[in-house]
Amino acid sequence: MPAAAVQLHGKVVDATGRPLAGVMVTVEPSAPVVGALSTSVFSGSDGSYELADPGKDEAALTLSARLLGYAPAGPTPLSQMGALQGQVRRVDLTLERTENVAADVPASAWMQGFPDDADSRHALWICAGCHQLPAPKMQRYAEFTRDTPLAGREVAWHAMIQYMRVKTFELGPEMSAWPDFPHEVKADPSIAGYDLEDEAIIARALAAHLPTDYSVLKSYNPGAPLGVTPRTVIREYQMPPDGFTREVGLSARSPYAWGADLTHNQLVRLDPRDSTVKYFKVPFDKASGPHTIVDDPLGNLWVTSIENDLLMRLDPQTEKWTLYQDFGAGALIHDLALDSNFQVAYDHKGRVWATLIGLNKVGGLNPETRETVQFQAPQPEGKGTIHTAIYGMVMDSERKHLWYAQLGGGVGSFNVETLTFETHIPFEMGEGPRRLAIDEEDRIYVPLMGSSEVFIYDTRAKKQLARVKLPDRWAATYNVTWDPWRKCLWVGTTNADVIYRMDPKTYAFTRYPLPRPGAFLRMITFDRHTGNLWTAYSATGEGPQALVELDPGDGVRPAAMQAAAAP
């Protein structure tokens, strides 16, 4: 039988004995299995750290420590480290300074030599929408072109981009019809997320500016102070390594975290209390490909799909599914309209609203009557619907206006009462607005992925408030989430292995580094009892597969706050 859990603590210093603050100390299984828990904490100003429950079987755990600018320590079997006294193990660590940080930087660090121009924005927007730029495979391909003249490198990147266009059709779920499409369909730029103009721009930027040597990097400045404290805890729960668990949803009526496993047409139910996992197949006889998952104020989980135009609702208590296939063929339901609590919003007629990325439309559904409506959104001239890519959407506090983003267009509003499109805010191609958020004052926060900015707009006054650059220019802002309890904005990135916290009054950022390289984040949500953040690592094709829980360590507990405010 495994031994009882121990308490782990110690101190981290440099070679001179000086305490090191902000060191990430991670305890993880040496051979992860589905549901396996990895835990990371951070050292304080005196270098000390503490982990109350690293796991019950020390023999199967390893410990590592890392801090930018220092050579990482470990991973080393925990049972071979430090001294064990009763149920307390003390492990002191010494980190050595290093002049080469190449092995410990995010993908964004390799883009420091890119100029901040339209071509670079375009490359970041397109490439980092699926995987990091440069992901390890991109790095190896770039190294292969090291001795090739500029013109030759551009030809090589053209070929790779064309290959990626075809490769996309292999990303569907089990039973998907995509891989069986004729080659000429897969290679057709008119139905792809990027066209021939994009292809030329990206190839030009990568050939000119992407490094071809990844063995040495002297410096990388993350650009923002750490937001972590000794009370901050990051927990990672291993998901099926052969799956693609894109996102995670939590319901106030359920103690579980639910991952949307696109590959296997299922939800993965994780119990964070003991790391046990259970699978829930979508009750559909064809591919569904669960894509986006989010709860509503009633505690239901809503799930969109990438195949067969399904919108799904799951009651997490009864585990009963309701499937809607009411928007018609080709809808490609993507995102649901959310409110300031990051929950599915209902309008005054009881409808939920979604972006139909395959049609460039907004669509409304009454879940009780199954009545639907659809309306064509404005579209940039000369661009197809998939290239326009209507994406994230929110609803204002009056439940009257939708605000939506288009990757290849801009940001617009739709009045659900008059059924008309109203405001339109254009953005340059390559800025790439994605998953926006709204606060209680109806200010919207729009992540501009290509320019790594947050665009802030007052929808009541119809006035731009700010365009705020991320601390790391190449972080790639994929999503933002308003925190109604902390009154701050959380920014998820795909290219910098970090979550940012932004103060909406000062626009100042702090950062929460993530334990894994390739930490590609498509969304951030909350546990509505603990106030902890949840997300998923979800790079396409390669990268870690895990659900991630971040306890900032600030003591904010929404359930307690709500109880205190109750009459």
PDB file of N, CA, C and O in Angstrom, residues 10 38 58 64 76-77 97 112 137 141 151 167 252 255 260 292 305 320 336 347 350 360 428 430 443 445 471 564 566:
ATOM      1  N   GLY A  10      10.741  23.543   1.897  1.00  0.00           N
ATOM      2  CA  GLY A  10      12.173  23.759   1.739  1.00  0.00           C
ATOM      3  C   GLY A  10      12.457  25.188   1.359  1.00  0.00           C
ATOM      4  O   GLY A  10      11.608  26.076   1.484  1.00  0.00           O
ATOM      5  N   SER A  38      -0.414  16.931 -11.262  1.00  0.00           N
ATOM      6  CA  SER A  38       0.857  17.617 -11.056  1.00  0.00           C
ATOM      7  C   SER A  38       0.561  18.910 -10.312  1.00  0.00           C
ATOM      8  O   SER A  38      -0.409  19.608 -10.641  1.00  0.00           O
ATOM      9  N   GLU A  58       5.313   8.624  -2.838  1.00  0.00           N
ATOM     10  CA  GLU A  58       6.524   9.392  -3.131  1.00  0.00           C
ATOM     11  C   GLU A  58       7.410   8.715  -4.170  1.00  0.00           C
ATOM     12  O   GLU A  58       8.065   9.376  -4.961  1.00  0.00           O
ATOM     13  N   SER A  64      10.883  19.138  -9.535  1.00  0.00           N
ATOM     14  CA  SER A  64      11.721  20.007 -10.355  1.00  0.00           C
ATOM     15  C   SER A  64      11.484  21.446  -9.931  1.00  0.00           C
ATOM     16  O   SER A  64      10.492  21.764  -9.271  1.00  0.00           O
ATOM     17  N   THR A  76      13.761  15.056 -10.462  1.00  0.00           N
ATOM     18  CA  THR A  76      14.454  14.044  -9.669  1.00  0.00           C
ATOM     19  C   THR A  76      13.425  13.302  -8.814  1.00  0.00           C
ATOM     20  O   THR A  76      12.501  13.935  -8.297  1.00  0.00           O
ATOM     21  N   PRO A  77      13.534  11.981  -8.667  1.00  0.00           N
ATOM     22  CA  PRO A  77      12.597  11.261  -7.796  1.00  0.00           C
ATOM     23  C   PRO A  77      12.526  11.892  -6.420  1.00  0.00           C
ATOM     24  O   PRO A  77      13.550  12.110  -5.764  1.00  0.00           O
ATOM     25  N   ARG A  97      22.959  30.174 -11.955  1.00  0.00           N
ATOM     26  CA  ARG A  97      22.745  31.147 -13.030  1.00  0.00           C
ATOM     27  C   ARG A  97      23.161  30.550 -14.368  1.00  0.00           C
ATOM     28  O   ARG A  97      24.099  29.764 -14.445  1.00  0.00           O
ATOM     29  N   GLN A 112      11.322  37.664 -30.977  1.00  0.00           N
ATOM     30  CA  GLN A 112      11.797  38.994 -30.588  1.00  0.00           C
ATOM     31  C   GLN A 112      12.421  39.760 -31.752  1.00  0.00           C
ATOM     32  O   GLN A 112      12.444  40.992 -31.751  1.00  0.00           O
ATOM     33  N   LYS A 137       8.067  21.532 -33.781  1.00  0.00           N
ATOM     34  CA  LYS A 137       8.178  21.043 -35.155  1.00  0.00           C
ATOM     35  C   LYS A 137       8.526  22.174 -36.118  1.00  0.00           C
ATOM     36  O   LYS A 137       9.262  21.972 -37.088  1.00  0.00           O
ATOM     37  N   TYR A 141      11.892  22.490 -38.540  1.00  0.00           N
ATOM     38  CA  TYR A 141      11.775  22.796 -39.971  1.00  0.00           C
ATOM     39  C   TYR A 141      12.593  24.042 -40.320  1.00  0.00           C
ATOM     40  O   TYR A 141      13.277  24.093 -41.348  1.00  0.00           O
ATOM     41  N   ALA A 151      15.282  33.597 -50.578  1.00  0.00           N
ATOM     42  CA  ALA A 151      14.266  33.206 -51.555  1.00  0.00           C
ATOM     43  C   ALA A 151      13.903  31.729 -51.406  1.00  0.00           C
ATOM     44  O   ALA A 151      12.731  31.342 -51.519  1.00  0.00           O
ATOM     45  N   LYS A 167      -3.415  19.409 -44.155  1.00  0.00           N
ATOM     46  CA  LYS A 167      -3.304  18.702 -42.879  1.00  0.00           C
ATOM     47  C   LYS A 167      -4.486  19.011 -41.955  1.00  0.00           C
ATOM     48  O   LYS A 167      -4.874  18.175 -41.128  1.00  0.00           O
ATOM     49  N   ALA A 252     -22.003  25.202 -11.268  1.00  0.00           N
ATOM     50  CA  ALA A 252     -22.208  25.375  -9.827  1.00  0.00           C
ATOM     51  C   ALA A 252     -23.005  24.224  -9.236  1.00  0.00           C
ATOM     52  O   ALA A 252     -23.009  24.019  -8.016  1.00  0.00           O
ATOM     53  N   PRO A 255     -19.756  19.014  -8.748  1.00  0.00           N
ATOM     54  CA  PRO A 255     -18.422  19.126  -8.154  1.00  0.00           C
ATOM     55  C   PRO A 255     -17.310  18.825  -9.141  1.00  0.00           C
ATOM     56  O   PRO A 255     -16.134  18.864  -8.773  1.00  0.00           O
ATOM     57  N   ALA A 260     -13.918  18.926 -22.838  1.00  0.00           N
ATOM     58  CA  ALA A 260     -14.484  18.587 -24.141  1.00  0.00           C
ATOM     59  C   ALA A 260     -13.409  17.915 -24.991  1.00  0.00           C
ATOM     60  O   ALA A 260     -12.504  18.578 -25.496  1.00  0.00           O
ATOM     61  N   THR A 292     -16.631  23.781 -27.838  1.00  0.00           N
ATOM     62  CA  THR A 292     -16.709  24.802 -26.797  1.00  0.00           C
ATOM     63  C   THR A 292     -17.662  24.323 -25.717  1.00  0.00           C
ATOM     64  O   THR A 292     -18.723  23.787 -26.026  1.00  0.00           O
ATOM     65  N   SER A 305     -20.248  21.892 -31.330  1.00  0.00           N
ATOM     66  CA  SER A 305     -19.505  20.829 -31.990  1.00  0.00           C
ATOM     67  C   SER A 305     -18.974  21.313 -33.329  1.00  0.00           C
ATOM     68  O   SER A 305     -19.499  22.266 -33.913  1.00  0.00           O
ATOM     69  N   LYS A 320     -28.301  13.903 -18.254  1.00  0.00           N
ATOM     70  CA  LYS A 320     -29.188  13.780 -19.407  1.00  0.00           C
ATOM     71  C   LYS A 320     -28.782  14.784 -20.477  1.00  0.00           C
ATOM     72  O   LYS A 320     -28.568  15.960 -20.200  1.00  0.00           O
ATOM     73  N   LEU A 336     -21.040  30.468 -27.996  1.00  0.00           N
ATOM     74  CA  LEU A 336     -22.319  30.937 -27.464  1.00  0.00           C
ATOM     75  C   LEU A 336     -22.139  32.320 -26.847  1.00  0.00           C
ATOM     76  O   LEU A 336     -21.072  32.656 -26.333  1.00  0.00           O
ATOM     77  N   ASP A 347     -31.749  35.771 -23.838  1.00  0.00           N
ATOM     78  CA  ASP A 347     -32.411  37.051 -24.060  1.00  0.00           C
ATOM     79  C   ASP A 347     -33.806  37.020 -23.441  1.00  0.00           C
ATOM     80  O   ASP A 347     -34.202  36.037 -22.801  1.00  0.00           O
ATOM     81  N   GLY A 350     -36.033  34.086 -24.036  1.00  0.00           N
ATOM     82  CA  GLY A 350     -35.550  32.777 -23.632  1.00  0.00           C
ATOM     83  C   GLY A 350     -34.639  32.115 -24.632  1.00  0.00           C
ATOM     84  O   GLY A 350     -34.391  30.906 -24.557  1.00  0.00           O
ATOM     85  N   ASN A 360     -21.101  32.710 -41.378  1.00  0.00           N
ATOM     86  CA  ASN A 360     -20.929  34.107 -40.980  1.00  0.00           C
ATOM     87  C   ASN A 360     -22.267  34.706 -40.527  1.00  0.00           C
ATOM     88  O   ASN A 360     -22.667  35.781 -40.937  1.00  0.00           O
ATOM     89  N   GLU A 428      -7.721  45.971 -38.856  1.00  0.00           N
ATOM     90  CA  GLU A 428      -6.884  45.582 -39.973  1.00  0.00           C
ATOM     91  C   GLU A 428      -6.715  44.077 -40.012  1.00  0.00           C
ATOM     92  O   GLU A 428      -6.667  43.411 -38.981  1.00  0.00           O
ATOM     93  N   GLY A 430      -5.196  40.689 -39.881  1.00  0.00           N
ATOM     94  CA  GLY A 430      -4.028  40.249 -39.119  1.00  0.00           C
ATOM     95  C   GLY A 430      -4.094  40.619 -37.651  1.00  0.00           C
ATOM     96  O   GLY A 430      -3.367  40.036 -36.838  1.00  0.00           O
ATOM     97  N   ARG A 443     -18.744  47.251 -20.660  1.00  0.00           N
ATOM     98  CA  ARG A 443     -17.499  47.478 -21.398  1.00  0.00           C
ATOM     99  C   ARG A 443     -17.052  46.140 -21.969  1.00  0.00           C
ATOM    100  O   ARG A 443     -17.063  45.128 -21.253  1.00  0.00           O
ATOM    101  N   TYR A 445     -14.064  43.784 -23.775  1.00  0.00           N
ATOM    102  CA  TYR A 445     -12.608  43.610 -23.830  1.00  0.00           C
ATOM    103  C   TYR A 445     -12.340  42.626 -24.974  1.00  0.00           C
ATOM    104  O   TYR A 445     -12.781  41.473 -24.916  1.00  0.00           O
ATOM    105  N   PRO A 471       2.398  42.670 -22.104  1.00  0.00           N
ATOM    106  CA  PRO A 471       3.814  42.848 -21.755  1.00  0.00           C
ATOM    107  C   PRO A 471       4.755  42.153 -22.723  1.00  0.00           C
ATOM    108  O   PRO A 471       5.858  42.641 -22.975  1.00  0.00           O
ATOM    109  N   ALA A 564     -22.458  36.067   2.108  1.00  0.00           N
ATOM    110  CA  ALA A 564     -22.384  37.253   2.971  1.00  0.00           C
ATOM    111  C   ALA A 564     -23.294  38.370   2.461  1.00  0.00           C
ATOM    112  O   ALA A 564     -23.821  39.164   3.245  1.00  0.00           O
ATOM    113  N   ALA A 566     -26.116  37.879   0.830  1.00  0.00           N
ATOM    114  CA  ALA A 566     -27.520  37.458   0.774  1.00  0.00           C
ATOM    115  C   ALA A 566     -28.319  38.124   1.890  1.00  0.00           C
ATOM    116  O   ALA A 566     -27.821  38.323   2.993  1.00  0.00           O
TER     117      ALA A 566
END
